[in-house]
Amino acid sequence: MIVLAGDPYEKEREAMVENQIAARGICDRNVLDAMRKVPRHLFVPAGFEGAAYRDHPLPIGHGQTISQPYIVALMTELLSVSPGDRVLEVGAGSGYQAAILVTLGAEVFSIERIPEVARIAEENLRRAGIPDVHVIVGDGTLGYPKGAPYQGIIVTAAAPAVPGPLVDQLAEGGRLVAPVGGRDVQELVRLEKRGGEITRTSYGGVVFVPLVGEHGWEG
Ligand code: SAM
């Protein structure tokens, strides 16, 4: 990752971590450190840098968004990433979530439905000095069998139900985090695969753009 000398947003990033993330109960030190390191202002469109560390999502073009910092932190904590884990992200968007996962030591496969958005993710990751994410254009509701099985799968768009192919591509002991429910509001769920059995836990209401695809919503 590029370490920015005299980074003008360092103080804002620290305030984001303390006031929006740690203050709301995120306590995994590795997640907090990753959020401190990744320059989020390089993952928003030109002209929005000043808003990059605020407590809400931002538009990234093509009707899509970069998620609220707290939600990125919460989903990352729930994913319980260890260095060397293979992680599939469905919905590359800006590339920011992928950058956080790489900073935690994961090998990241990030799949994006909209080719222009995938290009934005690649460009943002390159600018931030994080070139080693596998960005793939495709329907992430089908997963990405070439990289399976995954210790972690994170879905960053709202699904009517957890897509079956993603559960199939989860490794033994693997975790899957996704917003699941209606088109307007969803609940954040965490699935864990143990001995072939799936346990499911809910973590409250969230709002995401729709997951569009064969095992998602119609476009
Ligand atoms: N994780 C992203 C970030 O860090 O900026 C935010 C993702 S944005 C909230 C959701 C993304 O999911 C959009 O870019 C959208 O195009 C993508 N998406 C929706 N349906 C998809 C699908 N079936 N496969 C892959 N990507 C999909």
CSV table of C-alpha atoms and ligand atoms in Angstrom, one decimal:
chain,number,residue,atom,x,y,z
A,1,MET,CA,0.0,0.0,0.0
A,2,ILE,CA,1.1,3.6,-0.7
A,3,VAL,CA,2.0,5.4,2.6
A,4,LEU,CA,1.0,9.0,1.8
A,5,ALA,CA,3.6,11.5,3.1
A,6,GLY,CA,1.7,14.5,4.7
A,7,ASP,CA,-1.6,12.8,4.0
A,8,PRO,CA,-4.1,15.7,4.4
A,9,TYR,CA,-6.9,13.2,5.5
A,10,GLU,CA,-5.0,11.4,8.3
A,11,LYS,CA,-6.7,13.2,11.1
A,12,GLU,CA,-10.2,12.7,9.5
A,13,ARG,CA,-9.4,9.0,9.1
A,14,GLU,CA,-8.4,8.7,12.8
A,15,ALA,CA,-11.6,10.5,13.8
A,16,MET,CA,-13.7,8.2,11.6
A,17,VAL,CA,-12.2,5.2,13.3
A,18,GLU,CA,-12.6,6.5,16.8
A,19,ASN,CA,-16.0,8.3,16.6
A,20,GLN,CA,-17.9,6.2,14.0
A,21,ILE,CA,-16.4,2.7,14.4
A,22,ALA,CA,-14.7,2.0,17.7
A,23,ALA,CA,-17.4,4.1,19.5
A,24,ARG,CA,-20.1,1.9,18.1
A,25,GLY,CA,-18.5,-1.3,19.4
A,26,ILE,CA,-16.1,-2.5,16.7
A,27,CYS,CA,-13.2,-3.8,18.8
A,28,ASP,CA,-11.1,-6.1,16.5
A,29,ARG,CA,-7.8,-4.3,16.5
A,30,ASN,CA,-6.8,-5.6,13.1
A,31,VAL,CA,-10.0,-4.2,11.5
A,32,LEU,CA,-9.5,-0.9,13.2
A,33,ASP,CA,-5.9,-0.7,12.1
A,34,ALA,CA,-6.8,-1.6,8.5
A,35,MET,CA,-9.5,1.2,8.5
A,36,ARG,CA,-6.7,3.6,9.8
A,37,LYS,CA,-4.4,2.6,7.0
A,38,VAL,CA,-6.5,2.5,3.8
A,39,PRO,CA,-6.8,6.0,2.2
A,40,ARG,CA,-10.6,6.0,1.7
A,41,HIS,CA,-10.4,9.3,-0.1
A,42,LEU,CA,-8.7,7.5,-3.0
A,43,PHE,CA,-11.9,5.3,-3.5
A,44,VAL,CA,-14.4,8.1,-4.0
A,45,PRO,CA,-15.0,10.1,-7.2
A,46,ALA,CA,-13.0,13.2,-7.8
A,47,GLY,CA,-14.5,16.1,-6.0
A,48,PHE,CA,-15.9,13.9,-3.2
A,49,GLU,CA,-12.6,13.5,-1.3
A,50,GLY,CA,-13.7,15.9,1.4
A,51,ALA,CA,-16.7,13.7,2.2
A,52,ALA,CA,-14.9,10.4,2.1
A,53,TYR,CA,-14.6,10.1,5.9
A,54,ARG,CA,-18.2,11.1,6.8
A,55,ASP,CA,-20.7,8.7,8.4
A,56,HIS,CA,-22.7,7.7,5.3
A,57,PRO,CA,-22.4,6.0,1.9
A,58,LEU,CA,-21.4,8.0,-1.2
A,59,PRO,CA,-22.3,7.7,-4.9
A,60,ILE,CA,-19.6,6.2,-7.1
A,61,GLY,CA,-21.5,6.4,-10.4
A,62,HIS,CA,-23.6,4.0,-12.4
A,63,GLY,CA,-26.2,4.2,-9.6
A,64,GLN,CA,-23.8,2.4,-7.1
A,65,THR,CA,-22.3,3.4,-3.8
A,66,ILE,CA,-19.3,3.0,-1.5
A,67,SER,CA,-20.7,1.8,1.8
A,68,GLN,CA,-20.8,3.7,5.0
A,69,PRO,CA,-17.4,3.3,6.9
A,70,TYR,CA,-19.1,1.7,10.0
A,71,ILE,CA,-20.9,-0.9,7.8
A,72,VAL,CA,-17.6,-1.8,6.1
A,73,ALA,CA,-16.0,-2.3,9.5
A,74,LEU,CA,-18.9,-4.3,10.9
A,75,MET,CA,-19.1,-6.7,7.9
A,76,THR,CA,-15.3,-7.1,8.0
A,77,GLU,CA,-15.3,-7.9,11.7
A,78,LEU,CA,-18.1,-10.4,11.2
A,79,LEU,CA,-16.0,-12.1,8.4
A,80,SER,CA,-13.2,-13.0,11.0
A,81,VAL,CA,-10.4,-12.8,8.4
A,82,SER,CA,-7.0,-14.3,9.1
A,83,PRO,CA,-3.9,-13.7,7.0
A,84,GLY,CA,-3.8,-16.1,4.1
A,85,ASP,CA,-7.6,-16.6,3.9
A,86,ARG,CA,-9.1,-16.7,0.5
A,87,VAL,CA,-12.0,-14.2,0.4
A,88,LEU,CA,-14.6,-13.7,-2.3
A,89,GLU,CA,-16.3,-10.3,-2.4
A,90,VAL,CA,-19.5,-10.0,-4.4
A,91,GLY,CA,-19.8,-6.3,-5.5
A,92,ALA,CA,-16.4,-4.7,-6.0
A,93,GLY,CA,-17.9,-1.2,-6.3
A,94,SER,CA,-15.1,1.3,-5.5
A,95,GLY,CA,-12.6,-1.4,-4.4
A,96,TYR,CA,-12.5,0.0,-0.9
A,97,GLN,CA,-13.8,-3.1,0.9
A,98,ALA,CA,-11.3,-5.2,-1.1
A,99,ALA,CA,-8.5,-2.9,0.0
A,100,ILE,CA,-9.5,-3.4,3.7
A,101,LEU,CA,-9.5,-7.2,3.2
A,102,VAL,CA,-6.1,-7.2,1.5
A,103,THR,CA,-4.7,-5.1,4.3
A,104,LEU,CA,-5.8,-7.8,6.7
A,105,GLY,CA,-3.7,-10.3,4.7
A,106,ALA,CA,-6.4,-12.0,2.7
A,107,GLU,CA,-6.2,-13.1,-0.9
A,108,VAL,CA,-9.1,-11.3,-2.4
A,109,PHE,CA,-11.3,-12.2,-5.4
A,110,SER,CA,-13.7,-9.4,-6.0
A,111,ILE,CA,-16.5,-9.8,-8.6
A,112,GLU,CA,-18.4,-6.9,-10.1
A,113,ARG,CA,-21.5,-7.1,-12.5
A,114,ILE,CA,-20.9,-3.7,-14.2
A,115,PRO,CA,-17.7,-3.6,-16.3
A,116,GLU,CA,-17.2,0.2,-16.0
A,117,VAL,CA,-17.5,-0.1,-12.2
A,118,ALA,CA,-15.0,-3.0,-12.1
A,119,ARG,CA,-12.6,-0.7,-14.0
A,120,ILE,CA,-13.1,2.1,-11.4
A,121,ALA,CA,-12.3,-0.5,-8.6
A,122,GLU,CA,-9.1,-1.5,-10.4
A,123,GLU,CA,-8.0,2.1,-11.0
A,124,ASN,CA,-8.7,3.0,-7.3
A,125,LEU,CA,-6.8,0.0,-6.1
A,126,ARG,CA,-3.9,0.8,-8.4
A,127,ARG,CA,-3.8,4.5,-7.2
A,128,ALA,CA,-3.9,3.3,-3.5
A,129,GLY,CA,-0.9,1.0,-4.2
A,130,ILE,CA,-3.0,-2.2,-3.7
A,131,PRO,CA,-2.6,-4.0,-7.1
A,132,ASP,CA,-3.0,-7.6,-5.9
A,133,VAL,CA,-6.8,-8.0,-5.9
A,134,HIS,CA,-8.3,-10.3,-8.5
A,135,VAL,CA,-11.1,-8.1,-9.9
A,136,ILE,CA,-13.5,-10.1,-12.1
A,137,VAL,CA,-16.5,-9.0,-14.2
A,138,GLY,CA,-19.4,-11.3,-13.8
A,139,ASP,CA,-22.6,-12.3,-12.0
A,140,GLY,CA,-21.4,-12.8,-8.4
A,141,THR,CA,-24.6,-14.6,-7.4
A,142,LEU,CA,-22.9,-17.6,-9.1
A,143,GLY,CA,-19.8,-17.1,-7.0
A,144,TYR,CA,-16.4,-17.6,-8.6
A,145,PRO,CA,-15.7,-21.4,-8.6
A,146,LYS,CA,-12.1,-21.0,-9.9
A,147,GLY,CA,-11.1,-19.5,-6.5
A,148,ALA,CA,-13.2,-21.8,-4.3
A,149,PRO,CA,-13.4,-22.9,-1.6
A,150,TYR,CA,-13.3,-19.6,0.3
A,151,GLN,CA,-12.7,-19.0,4.1
A,152,GLY,CA,-14.8,-15.8,3.7
A,153,ILE,CA,-17.5,-14.6,1.4
A,154,ILE,CA,-18.8,-11.0,1.7
A,155,VAL,CA,-21.8,-9.8,-0.3
A,156,THR,CA,-21.9,-6.0,-0.5
A,157,ALA,CA,-25.3,-5.8,-2.3
A,158,ALA,CA,-28.8,-6.8,-1.1
A,159,ALA,CA,-30.0,-10.3,-1.9
A,160,PRO,CA,-33.5,-11.7,-1.5
A,161,ALA,CA,-31.9,-14.8,-0.1
A,162,VAL,CA,-28.3,-16.0,0.3
A,163,PRO,CA,-27.4,-17.4,-3.2
A,164,GLY,CA,-27.0,-21.1,-3.0
A,165,PRO,CA,-23.7,-21.2,-5.1
A,166,LEU,CA,-22.1,-19.0,-2.5
A,167,VAL,CA,-22.9,-21.4,0.3
A,168,ASP,CA,-21.6,-24.3,-1.8
A,169,GLN,CA,-18.3,-22.4,-2.4
A,170,LEU,CA,-17.7,-21.8,1.3
A,171,ALA,CA,-14.9,-23.8,2.9
A,172,GLU,CA,-15.4,-25.9,6.0
A,173,GLY,CA,-15.2,-23.4,8.9
A,174,GLY,CA,-15.9,-20.6,6.4
A,175,ARG,CA,-18.0,-17.4,7.1
A,176,LEU,CA,-20.4,-15.6,4.8
A,177,VAL,CA,-21.7,-12.1,5.5
A,178,ALA,CA,-24.5,-10.6,3.5
A,179,PRO,CA,-27.5,-8.2,3.6
A,180,VAL,CA,-30.6,-10.3,3.0
A,181,GLY,CA,-34.2,-9.3,2.7
A,182,GLY,CA,-36.4,-6.9,0.7
A,183,ARG,CA,-35.3,-4.4,-2.0
A,184,ASP,CA,-35.6,-1.5,0.3
A,185,VAL,CA,-34.4,-2.8,3.7
A,186,GLN,CA,-32.5,-5.9,4.7
A,187,GLU,CA,-31.0,-7.6,7.7
A,188,LEU,CA,-27.3,-8.3,8.0
A,189,VAL,CA,-26.6,-12.1,8.3
A,190,ARG,CA,-23.6,-14.2,9.1
A,191,LEU,CA,-23.5,-17.8,8.1
A,192,GLU,CA,-20.8,-20.3,9.3
A,193,LYS,CA,-20.2,-23.7,7.8
A,194,ARG,CA,-19.2,-26.4,10.3
A,195,GLY,CA,-19.3,-30.1,9.6
A,196,GLY,CA,-21.3,-29.4,6.5
A,197,GLU,CA,-24.0,-27.6,8.7
A,198,ILE,CA,-24.8,-23.9,8.3
A,199,THR,CA,-25.5,-21.7,11.4
A,200,ARG,CA,-27.0,-18.3,10.7
A,201,THR,CA,-27.0,-15.2,13.0
A,202,SER,CA,-28.6,-11.8,12.4
A,203,TYR,CA,-27.1,-8.5,13.1
A,204,GLY,CA,-29.8,-5.9,12.5
A,205,GLY,CA,-31.2,-3.8,9.8
A,206,VAL,CA,-29.2,-2.4,6.9
A,207,VAL,CA,-29.9,-0.7,3.5
A,208,PHE,CA,-27.9,-1.8,0.4
A,209,VAL,CA,-28.3,-1.4,-3.4
A,210,PRO,CA,-29.8,-4.6,-5.0
A,211,LEU,CA,-27.8,-7.7,-5.9
A,212,VAL,CA,-28.8,-8.2,-9.5
A,213,GLY,CA,-28.3,-11.6,-11.1
A,214,GLU,CA,-29.4,-15.2,-11.5
A,215,HIS,CA,-29.7,-15.8,-7.8
A,216,GLY,CA,-30.5,-12.2,-6.9
A,217,TRP,CA,-33.0,-9.6,-8.1
A,218,GLU,CA,-34.0,-9.0,-11.7
A,219,GLY,CA,-32.2,-5.9,-13.2
B,1,SAM,N1,-17.9,-3.2,-1.7
B,1,SAM,C1,-18.1,-1.9,-2.5
B,1,SAM,C2,-17.1,-0.9,-2.0
B,1,SAM,O1,-16.2,-1.2,-1.2
B,1,SAM,O2,-17.1,0.2,-2.6
B,1,SAM,C3,-19.5,-1.4,-2.4
B,1,SAM,C4,-20.4,-2.2,-3.3
B,1,SAM,S1,-21.9,-1.4,-3.8
B,1,SAM,C5,-22.7,-1.1,-2.3
B,1,SAM,C6,-22.6,-2.8,-4.5
B,1,SAM,C7,-22.0,-3.3,-5.8
B,1,SAM,O3,-22.5,-4.6,-6.1
B,1,SAM,C8,-22.3,-2.4,-7.0
B,1,SAM,O4,-21.1,-2.0,-7.6
B,1,SAM,C9,-23.1,-3.3,-7.9
B,1,SAM,O5,-22.8,-3.1,-9.3
B,1,SAM,C10,-22.6,-4.7,-7.5
B,1,SAM,N2,-23.4,-5.8,-7.9
B,1,SAM,C11,-24.8,-5.9,-7.8
B,1,SAM,N3,-25.2,-7.2,-8.2
B,1,SAM,C12,-24.1,-7.9,-8.5
B,1,SAM,C13,-23.8,-9.2,-8.9
B,1,SAM,N4,-24.8,-10.1,-9.2
B,1,SAM,N5,-22.5,-9.6,-9.1
B,1,SAM,C14,-21.5,-8.7,-8.8
B,1,SAM,N6,-21.7,-7.4,-8.4
B,1,SAM,C15,-22.9,-7.0,-8.3
